């Protein structure tokens, strides 16, 4: 076992629970390669300490790329369709586009299908023209490698459409980098979903929701409606709190379990505003977003195991009711 591989396995074990906690806190952006990238990045830093974070390394050689390409071909025969010259030119192009060395290396090893796209260079140029920097471009290629096979003119038109929706550069860049999958959705479907969401939320809040909870664009609307109805009608919580809670990142069962725990422990009750009751309930972002350990300790000074035991029995209770 190589030193690099050994350290990578150890870091995988160390980082997994940490990133799971981040996910529970709503800080993870649902990128399936996030754990792999963090582990890979730390391995590069520990095994190749001369490379500084964010440094652009321009010494990619045909021999280095060929070694990676041969490895890819041994695992996936479709990479025989990619010539060494083509692969090397694409890697060099990404380096010149200021994509950091460690991210290019991660792309080649973990998400290499961008090499098979016939339009990588024009697609990257379109992204650059719309304000995406090297790290942003890498994140998009990681999450949506097939984008390099798309028509650059269609991508440009879609980005123009999204820019009009989000209006500011900050919101535009953040919306796409947090969920590159939106680049695979046709404008008509995006428009239809935004209009449907505007029946539940204000227009500006809908845009904020798509940034904080990107899957709200793709998720079945019946599921979204169920979550909304439960939080709004059963818990009595406003739309404004929903927008800033990341609640749509979580399952309905998670929301129900947290609510039931708080209610039975005496930390939550539905407020009757017409009777002048003061709202002392926890914020929705704490109800759904805290890790199990922090949640149990904050509400009742209990252990993580206490809460997880409750969650198991509550799941059985719900199943019996159904």
mmCIF file of C-alpha atoms in Angstrom:
data_model
loop_
_atom_site.group_PDB
_atom_site.id
_atom_site.type_symbol
_atom_site.label_atom_id
_atom_site.label_comp_id
_atom_site.label_asym_id
_atom_site.label_seq_id
_atom_site.Cartn_x
_atom_site.Cartn_y
_atom_site.Cartn_z
ATOM 1 C CA UNK A 1 0.000 0.000 0.000
ATOM 2 C CA UNK A 2 1.446 3.414 -0.956
ATOM 3 C CA UNK A 3 1.958 6.167 1.620
ATOM 4 C CA UNK A 4 -0.534 8.346 -0.263
ATOM 5 C CA UNK A 5 -3.207 5.630 -0.354
ATOM 6 C CA UNK A 6 -2.640 4.737 3.320
ATOM 7 C CA UNK A 7 -3.033 8.338 4.438
ATOM 8 C CA UNK A 8 -6.073 8.701 2.231
ATOM 9 C CA UNK A 9 -7.818 5.716 3.875
ATOM 10 C CA UNK A 10 -7.012 7.073 7.355
ATOM 11 C CA UNK A 11 -8.272 10.545 6.484
ATOM 12 C CA UNK A 12 -11.441 9.043 4.994
ATOM 13 C CA UNK A 13 -12.201 7.472 8.378
ATOM 14 C CA UNK A 14 -11.392 10.677 10.273
ATOM 15 C CA UNK A 15 -13.261 13.059 7.976
ATOM 16 C CA UNK A 16 -16.446 11.040 7.453
ATOM 17 C CA UNK A 17 -18.091 11.824 10.826
ATOM 18 C CA UNK A 18 -16.989 15.457 10.660
ATOM 19 C CA UNK A 19 -18.589 15.976 7.270
ATOM 20 C CA UNK A 20 -21.719 14.116 8.350
ATOM 21 C CA UNK A 21 -22.077 16.687 11.140
ATOM 22 C CA UNK A 22 -21.645 19.481 8.616
ATOM 23 C CA UNK A 23 -24.355 17.892 6.514
ATOM 24 C CA UNK A 24 -26.730 17.786 9.487
ATOM 25 C CA UNK A 25 -26.048 21.468 10.103
ATOM 26 C CA UNK A 26 -27.038 22.345 6.557
ATOM 27 C CA UNK A 27 -23.536 23.497 5.615
ATOM 28 C CA UNK A 28 -22.893 20.819 3.039
ATOM 29 C CA UNK A 29 -24.132 21.532 -0.459
ATOM 30 C CA UNK A 30 -25.233 18.057 -1.419
ATOM 31 C CA UNK A 31 -22.208 17.483 -3.608
ATOM 32 C CA UNK A 32 -21.555 13.724 -3.817
ATOM 33 C CA UNK A 33 -17.819 14.345 -4.272
ATOM 34 C CA UNK A 34 -17.415 16.641 -1.216
ATOM 35 C CA UNK A 35 -15.978 14.038 1.152
ATOM 36 C CA UNK A 36 -13.722 12.615 -1.565
ATOM 37 C CA UNK A 37 -12.401 16.062 -2.445
ATOM 38 C CA UNK A 38 -11.615 17.070 1.158
ATOM 39 C CA UNK A 39 -9.812 13.794 1.766
ATOM 40 C CA UNK A 40 -7.938 14.043 -1.523
ATOM 41 C CA UNK A 41 -6.967 17.660 -0.808
ATOM 42 C CA UNK A 42 -5.603 16.831 2.663
ATOM 43 C CA UNK A 43 -3.651 13.893 1.259
ATOM 44 C CA UNK A 44 -2.046 16.122 -1.340
ATOM 45 C CA UNK A 45 -1.077 18.613 1.341
ATOM 46 C CA UNK A 46 0.346 15.949 3.646
ATOM 47 C CA UNK A 47 2.168 13.976 0.956
ATOM 48 C CA UNK A 48 3.282 16.901 -1.239
ATOM 49 C CA UNK A 49 3.929 19.733 1.175
ATOM 50 C CA UNK A 50 5.669 21.881 -1.441
ATOM 51 C CA UNK A 51 2.335 22.588 -3.133
ATOM 52 C CA UNK A 52 0.735 25.613 -1.509
ATOM 53 C CA UNK A 53 -3.066 25.914 -1.235
ATOM 54 C CA UNK A 54 -4.468 27.412 -4.442
ATOM 55 C CA UNK A 55 -1.081 27.409 -6.184
ATOM 56 C CA UNK A 56 -1.273 27.039 -9.974
ATOM 57 C CA UNK A 57 1.213 24.360 -11.018
ATOM 58 C CA UNK A 58 2.129 24.642 -14.706
ATOM 59 C CA UNK A 59 4.366 21.618 -15.014
ATOM 60 C CA UNK A 60 1.801 19.160 -16.365
ATOM 61 C CA UNK A 61 3.709 16.957 -18.805
ATOM 62 C CA UNK A 62 2.473 14.443 -21.378
ATOM 63 C CA UNK A 63 4.081 11.661 -19.324
ATOM 64 C CA UNK A 64 2.099 12.582 -16.187
ATOM 65 C CA UNK A 65 -1.170 12.836 -18.103
ATOM 66 C CA UNK A 66 -0.424 9.612 -19.968
ATOM 67 C CA UNK A 67 0.031 7.739 -16.690
ATOM 68 C CA UNK A 68 -3.359 8.940 -15.472
ATOM 69 C CA UNK A 69 -4.985 8.188 -18.836
ATOM 70 C CA UNK A 70 -3.614 4.633 -18.890
ATOM 71 C CA UNK A 71 -5.024 4.055 -15.405
ATOM 72 C CA UNK A 72 -8.436 5.350 -16.557
ATOM 73 C CA UNK A 73 -8.354 3.077 -19.603
ATOM 74 C CA UNK A 74 -7.578 0.036 -17.456
ATOM 75 C CA UNK A 75 -10.708 0.766 -15.417
ATOM 76 C CA UNK A 76 -12.993 2.000 -18.194
ATOM 77 C CA UNK A 77 -12.472 1.049 -21.856
ATOM 78 C CA UNK A 78 -14.417 4.100 -23.064
ATOM 79 C CA UNK A 79 -11.382 6.261 -22.276
ATOM 80 C CA UNK A 80 -9.600 4.724 -25.273
ATOM 81 C CA UNK A 81 -11.658 7.242 -27.260
ATOM 82 C CA UNK A 82 -9.591 10.025 -25.644
ATOM 83 C CA UNK A 83 -6.140 10.516 -27.164
ATOM 84 C CA UNK A 84 -3.149 11.565 -25.086
ATOM 85 C CA UNK A 85 -2.856 14.777 -27.083
ATOM 86 C CA UNK A 86 -6.499 15.637 -26.429
ATOM 87 C CA UNK A 87 -6.257 14.826 -22.710
ATOM 88 C CA UNK A 88 -3.045 16.825 -22.287
ATOM 89 C CA UNK A 89 -4.488 19.857 -24.082
ATOM 90 C CA UNK A 90 -7.576 19.792 -21.846
ATOM 91 C CA UNK A 91 -5.497 19.560 -18.678
ATOM 92 C CA UNK A 92 -3.237 22.382 -19.821
ATOM 93 C CA UNK A 93 -6.289 24.460 -20.748
ATOM 94 C CA UNK A 94 -7.743 24.024 -17.233
ATOM 95 C CA UNK A 95 -4.407 24.989 -15.704
ATOM 96 C CA UNK A 96 -4.294 28.128 -17.853
ATOM 97 C CA UNK A 97 -7.880 28.854 -16.751
ATOM 98 C CA UNK A 98 -6.459 29.040 -13.184
ATOM 99 C CA UNK A 99 -8.061 25.865 -11.916
ATOM 100 C CA UNK A 100 -5.842 24.886 -8.934
ATOM 101 C CA UNK A 101 -3.492 21.939 -9.465
ATOM 102 C CA UNK A 102 -5.011 19.815 -6.690
ATOM 103 C CA UNK A 103 -8.481 20.210 -8.178
ATOM 104 C CA UNK A 104 -7.347 19.229 -11.644
ATOM 105 C CA UNK A 105 -5.689 16.171 -10.139
ATOM 106 C CA UNK A 106 -8.889 15.347 -8.255
ATOM 107 C CA UNK A 107 -10.923 15.740 -11.448
ATOM 108 C CA UNK A 108 -8.639 13.373 -13.338
ATOM 109 C CA UNK A 109 -8.738 10.721 -10.643
ATOM 110 C CA UNK A 110 -12.313 10.934 -9.356
ATOM 111 C CA UNK A 111 -14.477 12.668 -11.984
ATOM 112 C CA UNK A 112 -12.617 12.225 -15.299
ATOM 113 C CA UNK A 113 -15.560 12.094 -17.694
ATOM 114 C CA UNK A 114 -15.010 15.745 -18.601
ATOM 115 C CA UNK A 115 -12.155 14.418 -20.780
ATOM 116 C CA UNK A 116 -14.699 12.744 -23.055
ATOM 117 C CA UNK A 117 -16.577 15.953 -23.778
ATOM 118 C CA UNK A 118 -15.967 17.382 -27.226
ATOM 119 C CA UNK A 119 -16.796 20.950 -26.151
ATOM 120 C CA UNK A 120 -14.790 21.379 -22.961
ATOM 121 C CA UNK A 121 -12.806 24.427 -24.053
ATOM 122 C CA UNK A 122 -15.741 26.468 -25.424
ATOM 123 C CA UNK A 123 -17.875 25.450 -22.413
ATOM 124 C CA UNK A 124 -15.190 26.647 -19.984
ATOM 125 C CA UNK A 125 -14.858 29.906 -21.937
ATOM 126 C CA UNK A 126 -18.613 30.447 -21.660
ATOM 127 C CA UNK A 127 -18.400 29.902 -17.884
ATOM 128 C CA UNK A 128 -15.489 32.345 -17.650
ATOM 129 C CA UNK A 129 -17.403 34.953 -19.649
ATOM 130 C CA UNK A 130 -20.190 34.719 -17.071
ATOM 131 C CA UNK A 131 -17.843 35.343 -14.150
ATOM 132 C CA UNK A 132 -16.955 31.843 -12.982
ATOM 133 C CA UNK A 133 -13.391 31.478 -11.680
ATOM 134 C CA UNK A 134 -11.119 28.436 -11.770
ATOM 135 C CA UNK A 135 -12.382 26.775 -8.540
ATOM 136 C CA UNK A 136 -16.015 27.416 -9.581
ATOM 137 C CA UNK A 137 -15.392 25.810 -12.957
ATOM 138 C CA UNK A 138 -13.873 22.777 -11.287
ATOM 139 C CA UNK A 139 -16.883 22.388 -8.983
ATOM 140 C CA UNK A 140 -19.205 22.515 -11.984
ATOM 141 C CA UNK A 141 -17.160 19.902 -13.869
ATOM 142 C CA UNK A 142 -17.081 17.654 -10.777
ATOM 143 C CA UNK A 143 -20.835 17.737 -10.323
ATOM 144 C CA UNK A 144 -21.825 17.878 -13.959
ATOM 145 C CA UNK A 145 -19.078 16.340 -16.110
ATOM 146 C CA UNK A 146 -21.487 15.839 -19.012
ATOM 147 C CA UNK A 147 -21.665 19.613 -19.440
ATOM 148 C CA UNK A 148 -18.553 19.367 -21.640
ATOM 149 C CA UNK A 149 -20.676 17.510 -24.197
ATOM 150 C CA UNK A 150 -23.307 20.254 -24.357
ATOM 151 C CA UNK A 151 -23.726 22.938 -27.014
ATOM 152 C CA UNK A 152 -21.877 26.036 -25.706
ATOM 153 C CA UNK A 153 -24.448 28.389 -27.266
ATOM 154 C CA UNK A 154 -27.269 26.634 -25.399
ATOM 155 C CA UNK A 155 -25.287 26.836 -22.154
ATOM 156 C CA UNK A 156 -24.712 30.548 -22.725
ATOM 157 C CA UNK A 157 -28.441 31.104 -23.320
ATOM 158 C CA UNK A 158 -29.295 29.185 -20.136
ATOM 159 C CA UNK A 159 -26.808 31.227 -18.105
ATOM 160 C CA UNK A 160 -28.293 34.457 -19.478
ATOM 161 C CA UNK A 161 -31.725 33.190 -18.464
ATOM 162 C CA UNK A 162 -30.520 32.374 -14.930
ATOM 163 C CA UNK A 163 -28.729 35.703 -14.625
ATOM 164 C CA UNK A 164 -31.996 37.526 -15.311
ATOM 165 C CA UNK A 165 -33.708 35.467 -12.607
ATOM 166 C CA UNK A 166 -31.098 36.013 -9.896
ATOM 167 C CA UNK A 167 -30.299 39.599 -10.913
ATOM 168 C CA UNK A 168 -27.111 40.020 -8.845
ATOM 169 C CA UNK A 169 -23.746 38.403 -9.609
ATOM 170 C CA UNK A 170 -23.491 37.066 -6.050
ATOM 171 C CA UNK A 171 -26.802 35.236 -6.160
ATOM 172 C CA UNK A 172 -26.220 34.043 -9.722
ATOM 173 C CA UNK A 173 -22.787 32.539 -8.983
ATOM 174 C CA UNK A 174 -23.858 31.083 -5.640
ATOM 175 C CA UNK A 175 -27.003 29.456 -7.050
ATOM 176 C CA UNK A 176 -25.105 27.640 -9.792
ATOM 177 C CA UNK A 177 -22.024 26.646 -7.801
ATOM 178 C CA UNK A 178 -24.184 25.305 -4.957
ATOM 179 C CA UNK A 179 -26.176 23.178 -7.404
ATOM 180 C CA UNK A 180 -24.569 22.780 -10.849
ATOM 181 C CA UNK A 181 -27.349 20.333 -11.710
ATOM 182 C CA UNK A 182 -29.505 23.357 -12.492
ATOM 183 C CA UNK A 183 -27.514 23.635 -15.742
ATOM 184 C CA UNK A 184 -29.156 20.421 -16.934
ATOM 185 C CA UNK A 185 -32.703 21.744 -16.480
ATOM 186 C CA UNK A 186 -34.433 23.478 -19.365
ATOM 187 C CA UNK A 187 -35.651 27.061 -18.748
ATOM 188 C CA UNK A 188 -39.333 26.149 -19.100
ATOM 189 C CA UNK A 189 -39.100 23.682 -16.214
ATOM 190 C CA UNK A 190 -37.197 26.153 -14.033
ATOM 191 C CA UNK A 191 -39.788 28.839 -14.748
ATOM 192 C CA UNK A 192 -42.649 26.460 -13.985
ATOM 193 C CA UNK A 193 -41.123 25.456 -10.637
ATOM 194 C CA UNK A 194 -40.404 29.064 -9.629
ATOM 195 C CA UNK A 195 -43.985 30.065 -10.399
ATOM 196 C CA UNK A 196 -45.311 27.156 -8.348
ATOM 197 C CA UNK A 197 -43.080 28.094 -5.407
ATOM 198 C CA UNK A 198 -44.326 31.680 -5.623
ATOM 199 C CA UNK A 199 -47.725 30.369 -4.549
ATOM 200 C CA UNK A 200 -46.099 29.521 -1.208
ATOM 201 C CA UNK A 201 -43.400 32.187 -0.849
ATOM 202 C CA UNK A 202 -42.613 35.740 -1.926
ATOM 203 C CA UNK A 203 -40.651 36.060 -5.184
ATOM 204 C CA UNK A 204 -37.407 37.199 -3.502
ATOM 205 C CA UNK A 205 -37.731 34.431 -0.929
ATOM 206 C CA UNK A 206 -38.115 31.849 -3.696
ATOM 207 C CA UNK A 207 -34.755 32.876 -5.147
ATOM 208 C CA UNK A 208 -33.134 32.655 -1.712
ATOM 209 C CA UNK A 209 -34.649 29.208 -1.257
ATOM 210 C CA UNK A 210 -33.187 27.921 -4.507
ATOM 211 C CA UNK A 211 -29.743 29.024 -3.291
ATOM 212 C CA UNK A 212 -30.036 27.569 0.209
ATOM 213 C CA UNK A 213 -31.913 24.428 -0.850
ATOM 214 C CA UNK A 214 -31.029 23.824 -4.528
ATOM 215 C CA UNK A 215 -32.867 20.507 -4.749
ATOM 216 C CA UNK A 216 -36.124 22.450 -4.439
ATOM 217 C CA UNK A 217 -35.788 22.944 -8.211
ATOM 218 C CA UNK A 218 -35.650 19.175 -8.860
ATOM 219 C CA UNK A 219 -37.595 17.580 -6.013
ATOM 220 C CA UNK A 220 -41.100 16.270 -6.571
ATOM 221 C CA UNK A 221 -43.428 19.152 -5.717
ATOM 222 C CA UNK A 222 -45.722 16.903 -3.686
ATOM 223 C CA UNK A 223 -42.816 16.296 -1.293
ATOM 224 C CA UNK A 224 -42.138 20.043 -1.040
ATOM 225 C CA UNK A 225 -45.813 20.714 -0.359
ATOM 226 C CA UNK A 226 -45.902 18.069 2.400
ATOM 227 C CA UNK A 227 -42.956 19.679 4.184
ATOM 228 C CA UNK A 228 -44.442 23.145 3.802
ATOM 229 C CA UNK A 229 -47.867 22.081 5.086
ATOM 230 C CA UNK A 230 -46.400 20.315 8.108
ATOM 231 C CA UNK A 231 -44.188 23.226 9.154
ATOM 232 C CA UNK A 232 -46.751 25.925 8.394
ATOM 233 C CA UNK A 233 -49.976 24.285 9.563
ATOM 234 C CA UNK A 234 -48.910 21.697 12.140
ATOM 235 C CA UNK A 235 -45.996 23.575 13.703
ATOM 236 C CA UNK A 236 -47.353 27.085 13.049
ATOM 237 C CA UNK A 237 -44.065 28.449 11.705
ATOM 238 C CA UNK A 238 -43.879 31.301 9.190
ATOM 239 C CA UNK A 239 -42.571 31.189 5.649
ATOM 240 C CA UNK A 240 -39.820 33.627 6.624
ATOM 241 C CA UNK A 241 -38.327 31.138 9.071
ATOM 242 C CA UNK A 242 -38.576 28.407 6.435
ATOM 243 C CA UNK A 243 -36.458 30.431 4.015
ATOM 244 C CA UNK A 244 -33.542 30.770 6.457
ATOM 245 C CA UNK A 245 -33.729 27.291 7.980
ATOM 246 C CA UNK A 246 -32.616 25.048 5.101
ATOM 247 C CA UNK A 247 -35.618 22.889 6.020
ATOM 248 C CA UNK A 248 -36.045 21.659 2.451
ATOM 249 C CA UNK A 249 -32.640 20.000 2.713
ATOM 250 C CA UNK A 250 -34.147 17.541 5.198
ATOM 251 C CA UNK A 251 -36.730 14.787 4.949
ATOM 252 C CA UNK A 252 -40.267 15.201 6.271
ATOM 253 C CA UNK A 253 -39.561 12.393 8.754
ATOM 254 C CA UNK A 254 -36.567 14.300 10.140
ATOM 255 C CA UNK A 255 -38.692 17.420 10.625
ATOM 256 C CA UNK A 256 -41.509 15.441 12.264
ATOM 257 C CA UNK A 257 -39.107 13.640 14.608
ATOM 258 C CA UNK A 258 -37.414 16.836 15.777
ATOM 259 C CA UNK A 259 -40.787 18.509 16.307
ATOM 260 C CA UNK A 260 -42.226 15.573 18.260
ATOM 261 C CA UNK A 261 -39.142 15.367 20.489
ATOM 262 C CA UNK A 262 -39.335 19.070 21.364
ATOM 263 C CA UNK A 263 -43.074 18.981 21.917
ATOM 264 C CA UNK A 264 -42.939 15.981 24.256
ATOM 265 C CA UNK A 265 -39.950 17.385 26.126
ATOM 266 C CA UNK A 266 -41.815 20.665 26.726
ATOM 267 C CA UNK A 267 -39.672 22.874 24.496
ATOM 268 C CA UNK A 268 -42.244 23.554 21.792
ATOM 269 C CA UNK A 269 -45.934 24.365 21.521
ATOM 270 C CA UNK A 270 -48.041 25.757 18.710
ATOM 271 C CA UNK A 271 -48.571 29.458 19.339
ATOM 272 C CA UNK A 272 -52.068 30.912 19.283
ATOM 273 C CA UNK A 273 -51.423 34.445 18.104
ATOM 274 C CA UNK A 274 -55.072 35.456 18.433
ATOM 275 C CA UNK A 275 -54.768 34.857 22.194
ATOM 276 C CA UNK A 276 -51.652 37.000 22.485
ATOM 277 C CA UNK A 277 -49.289 34.145 23.316
ATOM 278 C CA UNK A 278 -45.576 34.944 23.221
ATOM 279 C CA UNK A 279 -43.495 32.712 20.974
ATOM 280 C CA UNK A 280 -40.693 31.108 23.003
ATOM 281 C CA UNK A 281 -40.194 28.185 20.620
ATOM 282 C CA UNK A 282 -36.744 27.446 19.191
ATOM 283 C CA UNK A 283 -35.973 28.763 15.712
ATOM 284 C CA UNK A 284 -36.722 26.381 12.873
ATOM 285 C CA UNK A 285 -33.078 26.482 11.773
ATOM 286 C CA UNK A 286 -32.090 25.029 15.181
ATOM 287 C CA UNK A 287 -34.919 22.516 15.182
ATOM 288 C CA UNK A 288 -33.885 20.924 11.892
ATOM 289 C CA UNK A 289 -30.261 21.961 11.465
ATOM 290 C CA UNK A 290 -28.404 21.028 14.634
ATOM 291 C CA UNK A 291 -26.547 17.726 14.769
ATOM 292 C CA UNK A 292 -28.212 14.989 16.844
ATOM 293 C CA UNK A 293 -25.599 15.433 19.566
ATOM 294 C CA UNK A 294 -25.979 19.217 19.834
ATOM 295 C CA UNK A 295 -29.767 19.052 19.523
ATOM 296 C CA UNK A 296 -30.140 16.509 22.356
ATOM 297 C CA UNK A 297 -27.780 18.416 24.621
ATOM 298 C CA UNK A 298 -29.415 21.790 23.974
ATOM 299 C CA UNK A 299 -32.977 20.587 24.465
ATOM 300 C CA UNK A 300 -33.121 18.510 27.630
ATOM 301 C CA UNK A 301 -29.418 17.944 28.343
ATOM 302 C CA UNK A 302 -29.699 14.461 26.865
ATOM 303 C CA UNK A 303 -27.235 12.339 24.942
ATOM 304 C CA UNK A 304 -27.081 11.681 21.241
ATOM 305 C CA UNK A 305 -28.021 8.063 21.936
ATOM 306 C CA UNK A 306 -31.099 9.215 23.883
ATOM 307 C CA UNK A 307 -32.312 11.186 20.879
ATOM 308 C CA UNK A 308 -31.533 8.449 18.364
ATOM 309 C CA UNK A 309 -33.396 5.897 20.500
ATOM 310 C CA UNK A 310 -36.388 8.246 20.538
ATOM 311 C CA UNK A 311 -36.132 8.626 16.754
ATOM 312 C CA UNK A 312 -36.262 4.841 16.257
ATOM 313 C CA UNK A 313 -39.353 4.432 18.434
ATOM 314 C CA UNK A 314 -41.004 7.461 16.846
ATOM 315 C CA UNK A 315 -40.452 5.937 13.387
ATOM 316 C CA UNK A 316 -42.231 2.774 14.549
ATOM 317 C CA UNK A 317 -45.038 4.908 15.971
ATOM 318 C CA UNK A 318 -45.501 6.689 12.631
ATOM 319 C CA UNK A 319 -45.446 3.382 10.719
ATOM 320 C CA UNK A 320 -48.134 1.912 12.973
ATOM 321 C CA UNK A 321 -50.306 5.001 12.455
ATOM 322 C CA UNK A 322 -49.977 4.648 8.689
#
